[in-house]
Amino acid sequence: MSGETQEPKRPLAPSANLDPSDWGEFRALAHQMLDELIGHIETIREGPVWRPPAAETRQRFARALPHEQRNLGDVLDDVRSHILPFATGNLHPLFMGWVHGAGTPVGMVAEMIAAGLNLNCGGRDHVGIEVEQQIVRWMSEALGYPAGASGLFLTGSSMANFLAVTIAKTEALGPQVRQAGLAQQQQLTAYTSSEAHGCIAQAMQLSGIGSANLRLVAVDASGRMRPEVLSAMIEADRAAGHLPFLIVGTAGTVNTGAIDPLESLAAIAARENLWFHVDGAIGALAVLSCELRGLFAGIERSASVALDFHKWGHVPYDAGFLLVRDSAAHRRTFAQPAAYLQRADRGLAAGETWPCDLGPDLSRGFRALKTWMTIETLGSERIGQAIAETCHVAAYLAECVERHPRLELKAPVALNIVCFNIRGEDSAFIRTLVLDIQEAGIAAPSWTAIKGDLVIRCAIVNHRTRREDIDAFIGHIDRYLDDKRL
Ligand SMILES: *Cc1c(COP(=O)(O)O)cnc(C)c1O
């Protein structure tokens, strides 16, 4: 709004732009908030894991659109009373219910820098693209991909898996499918295990192929896809006149952390000439650990990998990533010749790689910075060790469960996910126990179904979780079983 058109009852705008009128005051408030957040993370284990937003807080966010300006200091007070106490809980060492990363203080600083610079990483010639390409090369190196692979940041592995299905579809049918659509085409069929994440079926829906054409391959007792069943299904589909095009292996299933036999799947994909994608949302970053790397043998033979830096990589949300071996195939699926995206050989519109050619996003934030700063400051070895340590803590929890007379391990522990239940208790009891523990703020386990049984599920993802935390957790369960209270 310009100075001349101000209505009389409005406070006089100190300046027409949106910067603070008093930079000194702004600086002091911003510094104080940064200090408070550092303190919040430093003392995270002293507070409850989680509590539901207070009624007053829910009401606070049901107000009408504010027309007038307010002091930043007052808004930050709202943040203190209504936001900080009611977060997800994933920073806390006893948050174990879902595969959520815990973040790091370095990641927080990186987010501040990224927001301050406000880069648009859709394309053009600036350093944001260079940093993102650095991560592409680092991930190629870590996963054993050749030089020249392509990749990009996305919100999460749900999106990365969707892009991979779309690339595989375009490669199977040819780039004209982008204009013509799927009508008249031979029926495409894809294969994944019955333990695969639900976003794979959704990717089939979104790509227009339909989730009915996703074959769910049976798993063995450890939750790993059975390659001989996969081969038989492909053969049956070919015999029925369908066009098999894609195998999705999982490196770390959401229920139990199982890793599909990636070598065998790669061999079948090569023999059958199918795209081999790996959903590495949970597990792919474990290749940074020399102790765990061997479990993922075969991932280097895949055509694409989806992974999440915001899970085991502890980069703040969101930081999903897709790596694609064949950069030309990647571009063929997404590049668009729009006039407003025209390139120049120099100036700001120069640059070889524009991420808007590699996915549906045009405007994109600088997710690469928080990932680069996290890896650059911690180093891949220390991140790998922290990943391995969560597996050790999970193994310790599994031991505690096996030693415990009333607890029973319900699935092998492949990586960092432990599923157990309580002998002689039914599903209703287990649900109540999990909810009571969550609401008491002492821990956050979840539940899942294993072979039809409801079980308590603990995913140890947090780099802050220690054996003492597991002891405390088991202690709470003991008290609950003895006295029905926490
Ligand atoms: C978390 C997860 C996803 C989905 O990733 P988002 O980052 O949440 O979108 C996909 N597959 C597996 C195995 C996961 O654990």
Tab-separated table of N, CA and C and ligand atoms in Angstrom, residues 99 155-159 161 196-200 250-254 279-282 307-308 310-311 317 320, ligand 1:
chain	number	residue	atom	x	y	z
A	99	VAL	N	8.747	-43.525	11.799
A	99	VAL	CA	10.097	-43.283	11.303
A	99	VAL	C	10.237	-41.791	11.003
A	155	THR	N	9.616	-33.184	-1.649
A	155	THR	CA	9.147	-33.123	-0.263
A	155	THR	C	9.528	-34.395	0.491
A	156	GLY	N	9.281	-35.561	-0.112
A	156	GLY	CA	9.575	-36.803	0.595
A	156	GLY	C	9.617	-37.969	-0.365
A	157	SER	N	9.783	-39.154	0.187
A	157	SER	CA	9.873	-40.339	-0.665
A	157	SER	C	8.537	-40.673	-1.335
A	158	SER	N	7.433	-40.218	-0.769
A	158	SER	CA	6.157	-40.443	-1.462
A	158	SER	C	6.223	-39.816	-2.845
A	159	MET	N	6.708	-38.581	-2.899
A	159	MET	CA	6.847	-37.895	-4.188
A	159	MET	C	7.943	-38.547	-5.029
A	161	ASN	N	8.957	-41.607	-5.049
A	161	ASN	CA	8.468	-42.869	-5.609
A	161	ASN	C	7.500	-42.613	-6.766
A	196	ALA	N	5.348	-53.411	1.026
A	196	ALA	CA	5.755	-52.097	0.507
A	196	ALA	C	4.887	-50.992	1.111
A	197	HIS	N	5.428	-49.799	1.110
A	197	HIS	CA	4.715	-48.629	1.634
A	197	HIS	C	3.511	-48.307	0.737
A	198	GLY	N	2.457	-47.790	1.354
A	198	GLY	CA	1.231	-47.475	0.622
A	198	GLY	C	1.412	-46.440	-0.475
A	199	CYS	N	2.483	-45.665	-0.415
A	199	CYS	CA	2.663	-44.628	-1.439
A	199	CYS	C	3.009	-45.240	-2.799
A	200	ILE	N	3.430	-46.512	-2.827
A	200	ILE	CA	3.717	-47.144	-4.129
A	200	ILE	C	2.394	-47.376	-4.873
A	250	THR	N	12.098	-52.685	-1.719
A	250	THR	CA	12.107	-51.819	-0.534
A	250	THR	C	13.376	-52.084	0.270
A	251	ALA	N	14.090	-51.006	0.583
A	251	ALA	CA	15.280	-51.109	1.439
A	251	ALA	C	14.892	-50.564	2.809
A	252	GLY	N	14.279	-51.430	3.614
A	252	GLY	CA	13.780	-51.017	4.922
A	252	GLY	C	12.279	-50.805	4.874
A	253	THR	N	11.507	-51.868	5.194
A	253	THR	CA	10.048	-51.718	5.146
A	253	THR	C	9.564	-50.957	6.366
A	254	VAL	N	8.400	-50.357	6.192
A	254	VAL	CA	7.868	-49.483	7.227
A	254	VAL	C	7.427	-50.294	8.453
A	279	ASP	N	12.730	-48.256	-3.120
A	279	ASP	CA	12.204	-47.341	-2.117
A	279	ASP	C	13.129	-47.433	-0.902
A	280	GLY	N	14.056	-46.498	-0.836
A	280	GLY	CA	15.033	-46.475	0.254
A	280	GLY	C	14.715	-45.399	1.281
A	281	ALA	N	13.423	-45.063	1.401
A	281	ALA	CA	13.013	-43.976	2.308
A	281	ALA	C	13.620	-44.169	3.692
A	282	ILE	N	13.518	-45.380	4.204
A	282	ILE	CA	14.055	-45.649	5.539
A	282	ILE	C	15.528	-46.007	5.452
A	307	LEU	N	14.910	-41.684	-1.438
A	307	LEU	CA	15.394	-41.701	-0.056
A	307	LEU	C	14.980	-40.420	0.651
A	308	ASP	N	15.065	-40.481	1.975
A	308	ASP	CA	14.624	-39.358	2.808
A	308	ASP	C	15.760	-38.898	3.708
A	310	HIS	N	15.267	-36.576	5.675
A	310	HIS	CA	14.603	-36.147	6.916
A	310	HIS	C	14.315	-37.306	7.872
A	311	LYS	N	14.599	-38.536	7.460
A	311	LYS	CA	14.451	-39.655	8.397
A	311	LYS	C	15.817	-39.921	9.047
A	317	TYR	N	12.757	-31.463	8.314
A	317	TYR	CA	11.718	-31.623	7.283
A	317	TYR	C	11.626	-30.373	6.444
A	320	GLY	N	13.123	-34.989	0.991
A	320	GLY	CA	13.107	-36.229	0.216
A	320	GLY	C	14.008	-36.068	-1.005
B	1	LIG	C1	8.357	-42.811	5.039
B	1	LIG	C2	8.301	-43.790	3.943
B	1	LIG	C3	7.813	-43.425	2.686
B	1	LIG	C4	7.198	-42.105	2.427
B	1	LIG	O1	8.146	-41.090	2.566
B	1	LIG	P1	7.719	-39.609	2.919
B	1	LIG	O2	9.020	-38.916	3.057
B	1	LIG	O3	6.979	-39.692	4.228
B	1	LIG	O4	6.870	-39.090	1.831
B	1	LIG	C5	7.883	-44.347	1.671
B	1	LIG	N1	8.380	-45.584	1.885
B	1	LIG	C6	8.846	-45.970	3.090
B	1	LIG	C7	9.400	-47.350	3.247
B	1	LIG	C8	8.803	-45.075	4.165
B	1	LIG	O5	9.238	-45.469	5.357
